[in-house]
mmCIF file of C-alpha atoms in Angstrom:
data_model
loop_
_atom_site.group_PDB
_atom_site.id
_atom_site.type_symbol
_atom_site.label_atom_id
_atom_site.label_comp_id
_atom_site.label_asym_id
_atom_site.label_seq_id
_atom_site.Cartn_x
_atom_site.Cartn_y
_atom_site.Cartn_z
ATOM 1 C CA MET A 82 -47.362 54.492 4.959
ATOM 2 C CA LYS A 83 -45.349 54.588 1.854
ATOM 3 C CA ILE A 84 -42.807 51.714 1.335
ATOM 4 C CA ASN A 85 -39.613 52.672 -0.403
ATOM 5 C CA LEU A 86 -39.115 49.748 -2.796
ATOM 6 C CA PRO A 87 -35.339 50.011 -3.225
ATOM 7 C CA HIS A 88 -34.782 50.115 0.568
ATOM 8 C CA TYR A 89 -37.174 47.210 1.052
ATOM 9 C CA LEU A 90 -35.299 45.096 -1.605
ATOM 10 C CA MET A 91 -31.971 45.910 0.020
ATOM 11 C CA ILE A 92 -33.249 44.797 3.465
ATOM 12 C CA CYS A 93 -34.619 41.492 1.967
ATOM 13 C CA LEU A 94 -31.330 40.865 0.129
ATOM 14 C CA PHE A 95 -29.285 41.543 3.280
ATOM 15 C CA CYS A 96 -31.453 39.137 5.301
ATOM 16 C CA SER A 97 -31.185 36.455 2.679
ATOM 17 C CA VAL A 98 -27.422 36.732 2.539
ATOM 18 C CA MET A 99 -27.147 36.587 6.331
ATOM 19 C CA VAL A 100 -29.342 33.497 6.594
ATOM 20 C CA GLY A 101 -27.670 31.772 3.639
ATOM 21 C CA CYS A 102 -24.191 32.383 5.123
ATOM 22 C CA SER A 103 -24.771 30.936 8.621
ATOM 23 C CA LYS A 104 -23.052 27.735 9.686
ATOM 24 C CA GLY A 105 -25.399 24.911 8.775
ATOM 25 C CA GLU A 106 -25.674 21.603 10.588
ATOM 26 C CA ASP A 107 -23.707 20.025 7.700
ATOM 27 C CA ALA A 108 -20.893 22.548 7.778
ATOM 28 C CA ASP A 109 -17.551 20.994 8.499
ATOM 29 C CA VAL A 110 -15.673 24.137 9.379
ATOM 30 C CA ASN A 111 -12.782 23.467 11.846
ATOM 31 C CA ASN A 112 -13.804 19.808 12.225
ATOM 32 C CA SER A 113 -12.253 18.725 15.518
ATOM 33 C CA ASN A 114 -12.073 15.072 14.447
ATOM 34 C CA PRO A 115 -11.207 14.794 10.719
ATOM 35 C CA ASP A 116 -10.701 11.457 9.105
ATOM 36 C CA PRO A 117 -6.905 11.145 9.021
ATOM 37 C CA ASP A 118 -6.986 8.989 5.865
ATOM 38 C CA PRO A 119 -10.191 9.512 3.923
ATOM 39 C CA ASP A 120 -9.078 7.139 1.121
ATOM 40 C CA PRO A 121 -6.921 4.404 2.627
ATOM 41 C CA VAL A 122 -4.668 2.483 0.199
ATOM 42 C CA GLU A 123 -5.995 -1.057 -0.204
ATOM 43 C CA SER A 124 -3.100 -2.444 -2.223
ATOM 44 C CA VAL A 125 0.310 -1.606 -3.692
ATOM 45 C CA VAL A 126 1.877 -3.318 -6.711
ATOM 46 C CA TYR A 127 5.660 -3.603 -6.905
ATOM 47 C CA ASP A 128 7.312 -4.618 -10.215
ATOM 48 C CA LEU A 129 9.687 -7.551 -9.913
ATOM 49 C CA THR A 130 12.768 -7.115 -12.159
ATOM 50 C CA SER A 131 14.937 -9.862 -13.568
ATOM 51 C CA ALA A 132 18.136 -10.693 -11.676
ATOM 52 C CA ASN A 133 21.194 -12.621 -12.870
ATOM 53 C CA ASP A 134 19.981 -12.738 -16.495
ATOM 54 C CA SER A 135 17.126 -15.088 -15.506
ATOM 55 C CA GLY A 136 14.500 -13.321 -17.638
ATOM 56 C CA VAL A 137 12.001 -13.738 -14.782
ATOM 57 C CA THR A 138 9.856 -10.684 -14.090
ATOM 58 C CA GLY A 139 6.443 -10.144 -12.518
ATOM 59 C CA THR A 140 4.652 -8.366 -9.746
ATOM 60 C CA ALA A 141 4.362 -8.507 -5.975
ATOM 61 C CA THR A 142 1.074 -7.042 -4.715
ATOM 62 C CA LEU A 143 0.708 -6.034 -1.052
ATOM 63 C CA ILE A 144 -2.988 -6.254 -0.130
ATOM 64 C CA ARG A 145 -4.760 -4.858 2.934
ATOM 65 C CA ASN A 146 -7.195 -7.600 4.241
ATOM 66 C CA SER A 147 -10.425 -6.690 5.965
ATOM 67 C CA ASN A 148 -9.495 -8.736 9.055
ATOM 68 C CA GLY A 149 -6.354 -6.661 9.773
ATOM 69 C CA THR A 150 -3.848 -8.930 8.094
ATOM 70 C CA SER A 151 -1.900 -8.346 4.857
ATOM 71 C CA THR A 152 -1.326 -10.553 1.861
ATOM 72 C CA ILE A 153 1.660 -10.567 -0.473
ATOM 73 C CA LEU A 154 0.639 -12.049 -3.868
ATOM 74 C CA ILE A 155 3.496 -12.815 -6.177
ATOM 75 C CA GLU A 156 2.916 -13.462 -9.872
ATOM 76 C CA LEU A 157 5.987 -14.485 -11.937
ATOM 77 C CA GLU A 158 6.428 -14.401 -15.705
ATOM 78 C CA ASN A 159 8.998 -16.550 -17.538
ATOM 79 C CA ALA A 160 9.899 -18.655 -14.525
ATOM 80 C CA LEU A 161 10.797 -22.311 -14.984
ATOM 81 C CA GLU A 162 8.537 -24.938 -13.502
ATOM 82 C CA GLY A 163 9.228 -25.886 -9.910
ATOM 83 C CA LEU A 164 9.216 -24.175 -6.556
ATOM 84 C CA HIS A 165 10.887 -20.756 -6.163
ATOM 85 C CA PRO A 166 11.442 -19.669 -2.561
ATOM 86 C CA ALA A 167 10.630 -16.036 -1.785
ATOM 87 C CA ALA A 168 11.399 -13.744 1.145
ATOM 88 C CA VAL A 169 11.191 -10.132 2.269
ATOM 89 C CA HIS A 170 14.615 -8.943 3.335
ATOM 90 C CA GLU A 171 15.639 -5.941 5.380
ATOM 91 C CA ASN A 172 17.149 -2.831 3.617
ATOM 92 C CA SER A 173 17.179 -2.134 -0.080
ATOM 93 C CA VAL A 174 18.201 -4.460 -2.950
ATOM 94 C CA SER A 175 21.530 -2.623 -3.313
ATOM 95 C CA GLU A 176 22.290 -2.849 0.423
ATOM 96 C CA GLY A 177 21.166 -6.401 0.966
ATOM 97 C CA GLY A 178 20.024 -7.650 4.354
ATOM 98 C CA PRO A 179 18.766 -10.587 6.401
ATOM 99 C CA ILE A 180 15.409 -12.293 5.844
ATOM 100 C CA ALA A 181 12.658 -10.468 7.685
ATOM 101 C CA ILE A 182 9.645 -12.449 6.383
ATOM 102 C CA THR A 183 9.742 -15.910 4.855
ATOM 103 C CA LEU A 184 7.034 -16.146 2.156
ATOM 104 C CA ASN A 185 5.387 -19.199 0.691
ATOM 105 C CA ASP A 186 7.275 -20.608 -2.341
ATOM 106 C CA CYS A 187 6.157 -19.612 -5.787
ATOM 107 C CA GLU A 188 4.497 -22.702 -7.214
ATOM 108 C CA CYS A 189 3.312 -22.597 -10.821
ATOM 109 C CA GLN A 190 4.611 -19.040 -10.862
ATOM 110 C CA VAL A 191 2.282 -17.844 -8.083
ATOM 111 C CA SER A 192 2.734 -17.431 -4.338
ATOM 112 C CA GLU A 193 0.223 -16.035 -1.784
ATOM 113 C CA THR A 194 1.239 -15.460 1.789
ATOM 114 C CA VAL A 195 -0.877 -13.865 4.620
ATOM 115 C CA ILE A 196 1.351 -11.706 6.759
ATOM 116 C CA THR A 197 0.779 -10.842 10.416
ATOM 117 C CA GLN A 198 4.317 -10.778 11.792
ATOM 118 C CA LEU A 199 8.004 -10.794 10.963
ATOM 119 C CA ASP A 200 9.923 -14.061 11.285
ATOM 120 C CA ASP A 201 11.100 -12.919 14.728
ATOM 121 C CA GLY A 202 7.499 -12.710 15.994
ATOM 122 C CA THR A 203 7.175 -8.890 15.771
ATOM 123 C CA SER A 204 3.645 -7.954 14.602
ATOM 124 C CA ILE A 205 3.453 -5.946 11.415
ATOM 125 C CA SER A 206 0.476 -4.246 9.827
ATOM 126 C CA PHE A 207 -0.301 -3.243 6.231
ATOM 127 C CA ASP A 208 0.577 0.352 7.027
ATOM 128 C CA GLU A 209 3.923 -0.690 8.583
ATOM 129 C CA LEU A 210 4.671 -2.871 5.532
ATOM 130 C CA MET A 211 3.987 0.188 3.343
ATOM 131 C CA VAL A 212 6.935 1.990 4.952
ATOM 132 C CA PHE A 213 9.076 -1.075 5.749
ATOM 133 C CA ASP A 214 12.799 -0.688 4.848
ATOM 134 C CA GLY A 215 12.941 -3.791 2.739
ATOM 135 C CA HIS A 216 13.219 -5.696 -0.539
ATOM 136 C CA LEU A 217 11.741 -8.897 -1.956
ATOM 137 C CA LEU A 218 13.832 -11.675 -3.455
ATOM 138 C CA ILE A 219 12.713 -14.688 -5.532
ATOM 139 C CA TYR A 220 15.239 -17.562 -5.610
ATOM 140 C CA GLN A 221 15.825 -20.119 -8.342
ATOM 141 C CA SER A 222 15.147 -23.089 -5.978
ATOM 142 C CA GLU A 223 15.545 -24.426 -2.492
ATOM 143 C CA GLN A 224 18.854 -25.958 -3.563
ATOM 144 C CA SER A 225 20.036 -22.696 -5.207
ATOM 145 C CA MET A 226 19.264 -20.052 -2.565
ATOM 146 C CA ASP A 227 22.381 -18.204 -3.664
ATOM 147 C CA ARG A 228 20.775 -17.474 -7.062
ATOM 148 C CA VAL A 229 18.214 -14.716 -7.121
ATOM 149 C CA ILE A 230 15.961 -14.735 -10.215
ATOM 150 C CA ALA A 231 13.792 -11.688 -9.480
ATOM 151 C CA ARG A 232 13.736 -8.782 -7.063
ATOM 152 C CA ALA A 233 12.001 -5.551 -5.999
ATOM 153 C CA ASN A 234 12.483 -2.853 -3.512
ATOM 154 C CA ILE A 235 9.359 -2.591 -1.284
ATOM 155 C CA GLY A 236 7.924 -0.239 1.305
ATOM 156 C CA SER A 237 9.993 2.896 1.798
ATOM 157 C CA ASN A 238 12.621 1.709 -0.661
ATOM 158 C CA ALA A 239 10.183 1.579 -3.586
ATOM 159 C CA PHE A 240 9.585 5.264 -3.815
#
């Protein structure tokens, strides 16, 4: 029996291609349960801008905690010594709105507040805070709550 080498090579090549192109165990074609968020956001930084010529700026960082809570970390620059109340308000800075979340005062230019709910008791997650229609205000002092020294749009208003 005489083997025709070109035909033999074509058959081997065809078999190799067919075996190499089969769906393997690791193939993820038409995955019925894809990860909806393969790289979840762990934190978002909002820039605080000066208000009322205070010269105070800084950042507010929204952090996803491993236990399901969130933290808002405020770091001020150029703030006078003393306590500076802070709060998340509803709506954008330009619209204004009522306080939604009372935060810990900024002491020594820093405030850290763990968030699990709004002031009215409604639970709120990190993902919900990411799209919250709100803004953050830093006040001069407890006695001067009418004077805002720094502010930032947050959540859906920041983008």
